[in-house]
Tab-separated table of C-alpha atoms and ligand atoms in Angstrom:
chain	number	residue	atom	x	y	z
H	94	MET	CA	-24.722	23.370	188.345
H	95	LEU	CA	-25.038	22.667	191.594
H	96	PHE	CA	-24.695	27.045	193.665
H	97	LYS	CA	-27.815	28.157	192.268
H	98	LEU	CA	-27.651	31.711	191.299
H	99	THR	CA	-29.838	34.558	192.144
H	100	ASP	CA	-31.908	36.250	189.713
H	101	GLU	CA	-30.016	39.198	190.155
H	102	GLN	CA	-27.313	37.550	190.516
H	103	LYS	CA	-27.615	35.949	187.398
H	104	MET	CA	-28.269	39.509	185.716
H	105	ILE	CA	-24.854	40.871	187.286
H	106	GLN	CA	-23.227	37.705	184.743
H	107	ASN	CA	-24.841	38.851	182.246
H	108	MET	CA	-24.615	42.163	182.292
H	109	VAL	CA	-21.199	42.078	182.931
H	110	ARG	CA	-20.770	39.360	180.133
H	111	GLU	CA	-22.088	41.271	177.445
H	112	PHE	CA	-19.937	44.759	178.700
H	113	SER	CA	-16.570	41.718	178.546
H	114	ARG	CA	-16.982	40.387	175.171
H	115	LYS	CA	-18.045	43.392	174.018
H	116	VAL	CA	-15.545	46.417	175.130
H	117	VAL	CA	-12.869	44.369	176.825
H	118	ALA	CA	-11.873	41.553	174.809
H	119	VAL	CA	-11.838	44.204	171.688
H	120	LYS	CA	-7.693	45.969	172.571
H	121	ALA	CA	-6.621	42.360	175.236
H	122	ALA	CA	-4.442	40.811	172.773
H	123	GLU	CA	-3.204	44.781	170.930
H	124	ARG	CA	-2.493	45.734	174.694
H	125	ASP	CA	-0.645	42.164	175.762
H	126	GLN	CA	1.354	43.507	172.926
H	127	THR	CA	1.611	47.313	173.106
H	128	LYS	CA	1.100	47.330	177.289
H	129	GLU	CA	-0.790	50.102	176.736
H	130	PHE	CA	-3.314	50.164	180.360
H	131	PRO	CA	-6.563	49.997	180.161
H	132	ALA	CA	-7.277	53.201	181.839
H	133	ASP	CA	-10.916	53.545	179.443
H	134	ASN	CA	-12.137	50.520	181.057
H	135	PHE	CA	-11.585	50.358	184.278
H	136	LYS	CA	-13.216	54.251	183.468
H	137	GLN	CA	-16.328	52.010	181.804
H	138	MET	CA	-16.846	49.572	184.954
H	139	GLY	CA	-16.742	52.591	187.402
H	140	GLU	CA	-19.149	53.975	185.550
H	141	LEU	CA	-20.518	50.270	186.340
H	142	GLY	CA	-20.030	49.850	189.456
H	143	LEU	CA	-16.978	46.833	189.147
H	144	MET	CA	-14.471	48.736	190.771
H	145	GLY	CA	-15.538	48.546	194.515
H	146	MET	CA	-18.679	46.467	194.186
H	147	MET	CA	-19.340	45.573	197.568
H	148	ILE	CA	-18.746	48.220	199.381
H	149	PRO	CA	-22.237	49.976	200.783
H	150	GLU	CA	-23.608	53.045	198.759
H	151	ALA	CA	-23.565	55.067	200.846
H	152	TYR	CA	-19.368	54.715	200.046
H	153	GLY	CA	-19.636	55.062	196.715
H	154	GLY	CA	-19.548	51.019	196.345
H	155	GLU	CA	-22.565	48.696	194.819
H	156	SER	CA	-23.382	47.517	197.687
H	157	ALA	CA	-22.959	43.474	195.606
H	158	ASP	CA	-22.112	40.114	197.529
H	159	THR	CA	-19.539	38.184	197.041
H	160	VAL	CA	-20.874	35.620	194.722
H	161	SER	CA	-22.024	38.496	192.141
H	162	TYR	CA	-18.385	40.223	192.634
H	163	VAL	CA	-16.236	36.676	191.710
H	164	LEU	CA	-19.024	36.229	188.414
H	165	ALA	CA	-17.636	39.391	187.398
H	166	LEU	CA	-14.259	39.294	187.741
H	167	SER	CA	-14.014	35.760	186.176
H	168	GLU	CA	-16.064	37.245	183.247
H	169	ILE	CA	-13.995	40.210	182.671
H	170	ALA	CA	-11.065	38.040	183.349
H	171	TYR	CA	-12.692	36.342	179.991
H	172	SER	CA	-11.742	38.589	178.155
H	173	CYS	CA	-8.600	40.436	179.773
H	174	ALA	CA	-6.798	39.611	182.406
H	175	SER	CA	-4.297	42.243	182.711
H	176	THR	CA	-7.474	44.271	183.239
H	177	SER	CA	-8.875	41.662	185.938
H	178	VAL	CA	-5.532	41.848	188.095
H	179	VAL	CA	-6.462	45.380	188.332
H	180	MET	CA	-9.478	45.386	188.898
H	181	SER	CA	-9.334	42.151	191.721
H	182	VAL	CA	-6.540	44.511	193.881
H	183	GLN	CA	-9.073	48.033	193.774
H	184	ASN	CA	-11.425	45.708	194.892
H	185	SER	CA	-10.529	43.034	197.398
H	186	ILE	CA	-6.908	44.435	199.145
H	187	VAL	CA	-7.056	48.398	198.815
H	188	CYS	CA	-11.309	48.619	198.821
H	189	GLU	CA	-12.461	46.102	201.483
H	190	SER	CA	-9.429	47.281	203.626
H	191	LEU	CA	-9.948	51.101	203.193
H	192	TYR	CA	-14.083	49.746	204.446
H	193	LYS	CA	-12.825	47.268	206.908
H	194	PHE	CA	-10.469	48.912	208.859
H	195	GLY	CA	-11.023	52.845	207.877
H	196	THR	CA	-12.092	55.650	209.746
H	197	GLU	CA	-14.721	57.251	208.572
H	198	ASP	CA	-12.433	60.585	206.946
H	199	GLN	CA	-10.327	57.532	205.612
H	200	LYS	CA	-13.019	56.611	203.730
H	201	GLN	CA	-14.707	59.772	202.780
H	202	ARG	CA	-11.741	60.685	201.521
H	203	PHE	CA	-10.119	57.492	200.397
H	204	LEU	CA	-12.579	54.962	199.844
H	205	GLN	CA	-15.092	56.734	197.859
H	206	PRO	CA	-13.231	57.927	194.626
H	207	LEU	CA	-11.713	54.355	194.700
H	208	ALA	CA	-14.759	51.801	195.109
H	209	CYS	CA	-16.573	54.511	192.708
H	210	GLY	CA	-13.624	54.062	190.068
H	211	GLU	CA	-12.954	57.343	189.878
H	212	ILE	CA	-8.713	56.647	190.706
H	213	ILE	CA	-7.243	53.045	190.494
H	214	GLY	CA	-5.444	51.983	194.461
H	215	ALA	CA	-2.678	49.809	195.059
H	216	PHE	CA	-1.431	48.016	197.821
H	217	GLY	CA	2.214	47.359	198.500
H	218	LEU	CA	3.295	44.798	200.733
H	219	THR	CA	5.633	42.703	199.082
H	220	GLU	CA	9.577	43.787	199.039
H	221	PRO	CA	12.851	42.278	197.353
H	222	ASP	CA	13.512	40.042	199.832
H	223	ALA	CA	10.496	39.705	201.967
H	224	GLY	CA	7.713	37.925	199.414
H	225	SER	CA	5.841	34.831	201.025
H	226	ASP	CA	7.490	36.104	204.657
H	227	PRO	CA	5.924	39.073	204.303
H	228	VAL	CA	6.965	39.553	208.418
H	229	SER	CA	10.518	39.816	207.810
H	230	GLN	CA	10.107	43.189	205.522
H	231	THR	CA	12.620	45.815	206.587
H	232	THR	CA	10.761	48.795	205.416
H	233	THR	CA	9.531	50.962	208.408
H	234	ALA	CA	7.744	53.930	209.833
H	235	VAL	CA	9.306	55.969	212.522
H	236	ARG	CA	6.768	58.355	213.943
H	237	ASP	CA	7.657	62.317	213.888
H	238	LYS	CA	5.256	64.075	215.653
H	239	ASP	CA	2.137	63.996	213.872
H	240	HIS	CA	3.815	62.183	211.098
H	241	PHE	CA	5.367	59.244	210.400
H	242	VAL	CA	8.884	59.035	208.508
H	243	ILE	CA	8.509	55.759	205.324
H	244	ASN	CA	11.744	54.807	204.005
H	245	GLY	CA	11.755	51.208	201.881
H	246	THR	CA	11.327	49.944	198.973
H	247	LYS	CA	8.153	47.940	197.813
H	248	ARG	CA	8.441	45.521	195.118
H	249	PHE	CA	5.163	43.895	192.410
H	250	ILE	CA	2.847	45.679	193.310
H	251	THR	CA	0.524	45.939	190.878
H	252	SER	CA	-0.613	49.427	189.381
H	253	GLY	CA	2.232	50.553	191.447
H	254	LYS	CA	2.669	53.234	188.343
H	255	HIS	CA	-0.926	54.065	187.307
H	256	ALA	CA	-2.531	53.488	191.303
H	257	LYS	CA	-3.451	57.191	192.494
H	258	VAL	CA	-3.330	55.347	196.191
H	259	VAL	CA	-1.287	53.439	197.983
H	260	LEU	CA	-1.966	51.359	201.124
H	261	VAL	CA	1.755	50.552	202.411
H	262	THR	CA	2.562	48.505	204.921
H	263	ALA	CA	5.943	48.903	207.568
H	264	LYS	CA	7.700	48.076	210.540
H	265	THR	CA	6.760	50.637	213.563
H	266	ASP	CA	8.701	48.275	216.139
H	267	PRO	CA	10.916	46.422	213.316
H	268	ASP	CA	11.540	43.852	217.324
H	269	ALA	CA	7.957	42.662	217.701
H	270	GLY	CA	7.334	40.326	214.339
H	271	HIS	CA	4.294	40.407	212.900
H	272	LYS	CA	2.636	42.722	216.227
H	273	GLY	CA	5.194	45.480	214.283
H	274	ILE	CA	3.925	46.206	211.011
H	275	SER	CA	1.355	49.112	210.481
H	276	CYS	CA	-0.084	50.402	207.255
H	277	PHE	CA	-0.463	53.520	206.064
H	278	ILE	CA	-2.553	55.750	203.308
H	279	VAL	CA	-0.803	56.971	200.900
H	280	PRO	CA	-1.305	59.153	198.112
H	281	LYS	CA	0.507	59.960	194.687
H	282	GLY	CA	1.830	63.328	194.714
H	283	THR	CA	3.587	63.118	198.519
H	284	LYS	CA	6.531	64.008	198.590
H	285	GLY	CA	9.419	61.149	199.698
H	286	LEU	CA	7.124	58.487	197.048
H	287	ILE	CA	8.468	57.331	193.903
H	288	VAL	CA	7.171	54.844	191.236
H	289	GLY	CA	11.002	52.637	190.546
H	290	HIS	CA	11.139	49.669	187.912
H	291	GLU	CA	8.577	49.164	186.506
H	292	GLU	CA	8.462	44.736	185.293
H	293	ASP	CA	8.614	43.619	181.830
H	294	LYS	CA	6.401	40.078	182.944
H	295	MET	CA	5.638	37.543	180.764
H	296	GLY	CA	2.296	37.484	181.111
H	297	LEU	CA	-1.009	40.041	182.666
H	298	ARG	CA	0.955	43.041	180.615
H	299	ALA	CA	-1.066	45.740	180.291
H	300	SER	CA	-1.196	45.980	184.052
H	301	ASP	CA	1.515	47.554	185.306
H	302	THR	CA	3.915	45.785	188.214
H	303	THR	CA	6.667	48.343	189.975
H	304	ASP	CA	8.632	48.716	192.351
H	305	LEU	CA	7.672	51.455	195.278
H	306	ILE	CA	10.088	53.105	196.795
H	307	PHE	CA	10.037	55.493	199.348
H	308	GLU	CA	12.333	58.085	200.593
H	309	ASP	CA	12.064	60.106	203.952
H	310	CYS	CA	7.886	59.849	202.731
H	311	ARG	CA	5.962	61.943	205.535
H	312	VAL	CA	2.385	60.651	206.030
H	313	PRO	CA	0.249	61.938	208.834
H	314	VAL	CA	-0.330	60.133	211.274
H	315	SER	CA	-4.563	60.823	210.171
H	316	GLN	CA	-3.526	58.444	207.620
H	317	MET	CA	-2.182	55.172	209.877
H	318	LEU	CA	-5.286	52.319	208.787
H	319	GLY	CA	-6.271	50.532	210.891
H	320	LYS	CA	-4.591	51.197	214.568
H	321	GLU	CA	-0.739	50.971	215.446
H	322	GLY	CA	0.282	47.567	214.355
H	323	ASP	CA	-2.581	45.824	212.769
H	324	GLY	CA	-0.762	45.958	209.544
H	325	PHE	CA	0.167	42.461	209.108
H	326	LYS	CA	-3.218	41.458	210.449
H	327	ILE	CA	-5.088	44.031	207.880
H	328	ALA	CA	-2.590	42.468	204.685
H	329	MET	CA	-3.843	38.725	206.406
H	330	SER	CA	-7.296	40.061	205.708
H	331	GLY	CA	-7.026	41.284	202.651
H	332	LEU	CA	-5.126	38.840	201.011
H	333	ASP	CA	-8.114	36.551	202.244
H	334	SER	CA	-10.809	38.426	199.980
H	335	GLY	CA	-8.123	39.098	196.966
H	336	ARG	CA	-7.490	35.199	196.689
H	337	ILE	CA	-10.770	34.408	196.373
H	338	GLY	CA	-10.298	37.078	193.945
H	339	ILE	CA	-7.952	35.494	191.745
H	340	ALA	CA	-9.547	31.657	192.314
H	341	ALA	CA	-12.272	33.720	190.089
H	342	GLN	CA	-10.117	35.515	187.329
H	343	SER	CA	-8.111	31.326	187.099
H	344	MET	CA	-12.571	30.371	186.775
H	345	GLY	CA	-12.662	33.458	184.144
H	346	VAL	CA	-9.537	32.770	181.927
H	347	ALA	CA	-9.840	28.154	181.838
H	348	GLN	CA	-13.007	28.980	180.404
H	349	ALA	CA	-11.774	31.104	177.543
H	350	ALA	CA	-9.084	28.306	176.720
H	351	PHE	CA	-11.408	26.373	177.612
H	352	ASP	CA	-13.616	27.569	174.789
H	353	ALA	CA	-11.186	28.231	172.253
H	354	ALA	CA	-9.778	24.553	172.672
H	355	VAL	CA	-13.556	23.459	171.867
H	356	LYS	CA	-13.922	25.760	169.071
H	357	TYR	CA	-10.768	24.666	167.790
H	358	ALA	CA	-11.381	20.895	167.798
H	359	THR	CA	-14.581	21.061	165.983
H	360	LYS	CA	-13.603	22.700	163.401
H	361	ARG	CA	-9.767	21.474	162.242
H	362	ARG	CA	-9.995	17.893	160.578
H	363	GLN	CA	-6.549	15.120	160.311
H	364	PHE	CA	-7.771	12.026	159.492
H	365	GLY	CA	-10.680	13.606	157.470
H	366	VAL	CA	-12.517	13.902	160.664
H	367	PRO	CA	-12.798	16.962	162.965
H	368	ILE	CA	-10.273	16.756	165.469
H	369	ILE	CA	-13.252	16.421	168.439
H	370	LYS	CA	-13.937	13.363	166.646
H	371	HIS	CA	-11.149	11.599	167.850
H	372	GLN	CA	-11.242	9.947	171.075
H	373	ALA	CA	-8.152	11.232	172.302
H	374	ILE	CA	-9.642	15.066	172.060
H	375	ARG	CA	-12.991	14.364	174.025
H	376	PHE	CA	-12.014	13.222	176.790
H	377	GLN	CA	-9.522	15.683	177.263
H	378	ILE	CA	-12.031	18.557	176.951
H	379	ALA	CA	-14.231	16.028	179.430
H	380	ASP	CA	-11.462	16.218	181.931
H	381	MET	CA	-11.274	20.052	181.672
H	382	ALA	CA	-14.355	20.845	181.728
H	383	THR	CA	-14.642	18.509	184.873
H	384	GLN	CA	-11.962	20.298	186.734
H	385	ILE	CA	-13.579	24.329	185.850
H	386	GLU	CA	-16.413	22.943	186.895
H	387	ALA	CA	-14.418	21.194	190.403
H	388	ALA	CA	-13.487	25.012	190.982
H	389	ARG	CA	-16.306	27.097	190.323
H	390	GLN	CA	-17.941	25.204	192.749
H	391	LEU	CA	-14.875	25.965	195.326
H	392	VAL	CA	-15.169	29.661	194.372
H	393	PHE	CA	-18.536	30.456	194.923
H	394	SER	CA	-18.492	27.741	197.998
H	395	ALA	CA	-15.650	30.109	199.788
H	396	ALA	CA	-17.636	33.558	198.440
H	397	SER	CA	-20.866	32.366	200.000
H	398	MET	CA	-19.205	32.008	202.935
H	399	LYS	CA	-17.844	35.763	203.441
H	400	ASP	CA	-21.413	36.620	202.622
H	401	ARG	CA	-22.891	34.969	205.881
H	402	LYS	CA	-20.018	36.539	207.509
H	403	GLU	CA	-18.263	32.467	208.286
H	404	PRO	CA	-14.923	32.410	209.121
H	405	TYR	CA	-13.521	31.477	205.483
H	406	THR	CA	-9.650	32.033	205.220
H	407	LYS	CA	-8.559	27.860	204.762
H	408	GLU	CA	-11.518	28.269	201.904
H	409	ALA	CA	-10.352	30.954	199.875
H	410	SER	CA	-7.588	29.227	200.042
H	411	ILE	CA	-8.207	25.935	199.171
H	412	ALA	CA	-10.136	27.690	195.841
H	413	LYS	CA	-6.918	29.833	195.152
H	414	LEU	CA	-4.788	26.343	195.554
H	415	PHE	CA	-7.177	24.662	193.089
H	416	ALA	CA	-8.321	27.179	191.072
H	417	SER	CA	-4.529	28.995	189.977
H	418	GLU	CA	-3.747	25.463	189.414
H	419	MET	CA	-5.949	24.188	187.290
H	420	VAL	CA	-5.840	27.161	185.155
H	421	ASN	CA	-2.829	26.194	184.196
H	422	GLU	CA	-3.555	23.030	183.265
H	423	ILE	CA	-6.118	23.989	181.457
H	424	THR	CA	-4.128	26.118	179.741
H	425	ALA	CA	-1.550	23.998	178.436
H	426	ARG	CA	-4.169	21.251	177.413
H	427	ALA	CA	-5.346	23.836	175.664
H	428	ILE	CA	-2.297	24.669	173.707
H	429	GLN	CA	-2.070	21.478	173.392
H	430	ILE	CA	-5.370	20.855	171.522
H	431	HIS	CA	-4.773	23.109	169.160
H	432	GLY	CA	-0.796	21.596	168.332
H	433	GLY	CA	1.396	23.752	166.319
H	434	TYR	CA	-1.234	26.796	166.057
H	435	GLY	CA	-1.514	27.512	170.022
H	436	PHE	CA	2.466	28.284	170.121
H	437	THR	CA	1.970	30.697	167.730
H	438	LYS	CA	0.686	34.678	168.546
H	439	ASP	CA	-2.754	33.712	166.302
H	440	TYR	CA	-4.995	31.995	168.962
H	441	VAL	CA	-5.393	33.251	172.077
H	442	VAL	CA	-4.017	30.355	173.583
H	443	GLU	CA	-1.625	31.087	173.731
H	444	ARG	CA	-1.593	35.019	176.368
H	445	LEU	CA	-4.404	32.655	179.002
H	446	TYR	CA	-1.275	30.343	179.024
H	447	ARG	CA	1.603	33.478	179.782
H	448	ASP	CA	-1.049	35.076	181.454
H	449	ALA	CA	-2.437	31.773	183.591
H	450	ARG	CA	1.107	31.528	185.071
H	451	VAL	CA	1.539	34.305	187.286
H	452	PHE	CA	-1.562	32.716	189.124
H	453	THR	CA	0.190	29.972	191.775
H	454	ILE	CA	2.644	32.378	192.386
H	455	TYR	CA	1.025	36.112	193.267
H	456	GLU	CA	-1.246	37.134	196.825
H	457	GLY	CA	0.610	33.818	198.276
H	458	THR	CA	2.113	31.075	195.942
H	459	SER	CA	0.773	27.333	195.739
H	460	GLU	CA	3.245	26.124	199.020
H	461	ILE	CA	1.394	29.357	200.986
H	462	GLN	CA	-2.017	28.146	200.380
H	463	ARG	CA	-1.085	24.823	201.428
H	464	ILE	CA	0.777	26.156	204.379
H	465	VAL	CA	-2.191	27.778	205.692
H	466	ILE	CA	-4.622	25.552	204.283
H	467	SER	CA	-2.538	22.447	207.365
H	468	ASN	CA	-2.152	25.134	209.192
H	469	HIS	CA	-6.369	25.284	210.203
H	470	ILE	CA	-6.742	21.820	209.607
H	471	LEU	CA	-4.123	21.391	212.645
H	472	LYS	CA	-5.963	23.890	214.414
H	473	ASP	CA	-9.552	22.771	213.845
H	474	LYS	CA	-8.077	19.195	215.515
H	475	ARG	CA	-6.831	20.614	218.144
H	476	LYS	CA	-11.048	22.094	219.015
H	477	PRO	CA	-11.643	20.692	222.140
W	794	LIG	N1	-7.049	37.247	208.927
W	794	LIG	C1	-6.471	38.033	209.850
W	794	LIG	N2	-5.484	37.837	210.526
W	794	LIG	C2	-4.545	37.064	210.350
W	794	LIG	C3	-5.064	36.060	209.463
W	794	LIG	C4	-5.902	36.697	208.743
W	794	LIG	N3	-6.058	35.843	207.483
W	794	LIG	N4	-4.185	34.777	209.322
W	794	LIG	C5	-3.143	35.548	209.894
W	794	LIG	N5	-3.424	36.071	211.000
W	794	LIG	C6	-3.300	36.524	212.425
W	794	LIG	C7	-2.780	35.585	213.204
W	794	LIG	O1	-3.872	35.809	214.337
W	794	LIG	C8	-1.806	36.226	213.961
W	794	LIG	O2	-2.148	37.244	215.413
W	794	LIG	P1	-2.088	36.500	216.982
W	794	LIG	O3	-0.768	36.535	216.041
W	794	LIG	O4	-2.759	37.790	217.210
W	794	LIG	O5	-2.851	36.124	216.832
W	794	LIG	C9	-1.182	36.768	213.434
W	794	LIG	O6	-1.898	37.042	212.130
W	794	LIG	C10	-0.097	35.480	212.344
W	794	LIG	O7	-0.226	34.419	212.205
W	794	LIG	P2	0.278	32.995	211.757
W	794	LIG	O8	1.217	32.749	213.164
W	794	LIG	O9	-0.515	32.075	211.579
W	794	LIG	O10	1.335	34.202	210.615
W	794	LIG	P3	2.853	33.855	209.808
W	794	LIG	O11	4.143	34.272	209.983
W	794	LIG	O12	2.552	31.867	210.434
W	794	LIG	O13	2.322	32.985	208.330
W	794	LIG	C11	1.424	33.629	206.379
W	794	LIG	C12	1.732	33.145	207.447
W	794	LIG	C13	0.456	32.014	205.724
W	794	LIG	C14	1.896	32.922	206.311
W	794	LIG	C15	1.872	34.428	205.468
W	794	LIG	O14	2.281	35.366	206.212
W	794	LIG	C16	1.058	34.250	204.526
W	794	LIG	O15	0.234	34.436	203.600
W	794	LIG	N6	2.306	34.596	203.636
W	794	LIG	C17	2.360	35.442	201.866
W	794	LIG	C18	2.048	36.395	201.983
W	794	LIG	C19	1.254	36.830	199.925
W	794	LIG	O16	0.504	36.023	199.811
W	794	LIG	N7	2.041	37.647	199.655
W	794	LIG	C20	1.466	38.014	198.680
W	794	LIG	C21	1.922	39.894	198.334
W	794	LIG	S1	0.224	40.890	197.342
W	794	LIG	C22	0.883	40.293	195.738
W	794	LIG	O17	0.677	39.488	195.351
W	794	LIG	C23	0.897	41.171	194.856
W	794	LIG	C24	-0.668	42.009	193.913
W	794	LIG	O18	-0.829	42.981	194.073
W	794	LIG	C25	-1.453	41.055	193.427
């Protein structure tokens, strides 16, 4: 491995690997069927410090670096992608946004219980008609004395049902484009915040994805996150970190599919030998290992840049683009190696293939990542 992990990073990786394979893996297949939210996993993950890893200990986190975080996240994804997506949204778009933009009071009230895993959080940006283009969102927040009144519908919200705190974006100045979007912290139980339709998804079935409806939802001015007009920036910077997380999840799911394929190919015999003896299979295994390793290096590279406090938007998008496309290919190849058995629910690769499908879509489609990457290349070229 090109990238050298520190002893502490290796220790975190080993600790989470053991927990993930002993605890998280146990009910992953069952939950894919029942859609039961893995609340017991999160309770234990909170105790292990996995729900706000990069947040300082003073606010309930672990003060871990991003490399340790991606190692942990990919180990959880290895066993259960539904559990890992909740961990990812919680750590990056929710906790990091609160830490970066929150007031001291907001950090004490909302970040602390989120970072130590007492409660789950959600981020509401997407709407029925505003996905890749969040500036076209139509949710509004209108000032009324010391409150904002929010109206609108958010869609595809990870943990919409189970979250106790929601960060939501809304237009405070509908004529000001991205500068007219603000962000608000809305605890569940606030009058006018309603959990709507829950999606019946192809994969990540144990993680809930819902509409969140805001009907004259009154939120005190003190619960605005950042300044008025900061909402788009908060979402974009949260997504930078989130995209490294999706890349890390891709790494974990791909590794699980790869390990399953190698195990199967070693046992399965055709034409008198284990199929791994056939060059057609060996070459596939070699290509898969190469792709996973390339993705791993991109993920570590983007995470290290973030840890060094260098700009990393482009590198996060590169890692997300490559790793999410890679895992779709790896899981498809793993099914191919399993032949007909891979098409059944008796083998884990069937679930991994379905879980991986959304990775090229959420937190910015592959097409959006290409826009971000090419915008940065053009911007860099214009620099003197
Ligand atoms: N960090 C901070 N600020 C940023 C930023 C970043 N990464 N990227 C852009 N900005 C700022 C810019 O500096 C600029 O601000 P100024 O005008 O003050 O300079 C402003 O935002 C606008 O920037 P752009 O002109 O580059 O933005 P754009 O409108 O051309 O395009 C986009 C932006 C890349 C297409 C963006 O809209 C985008 O990423 N779209 C995809 C949205 C997305 O990923 N949605 C997924 C939702 S979350 C989810 O999947 C659900 C879940 O729960 C998991």
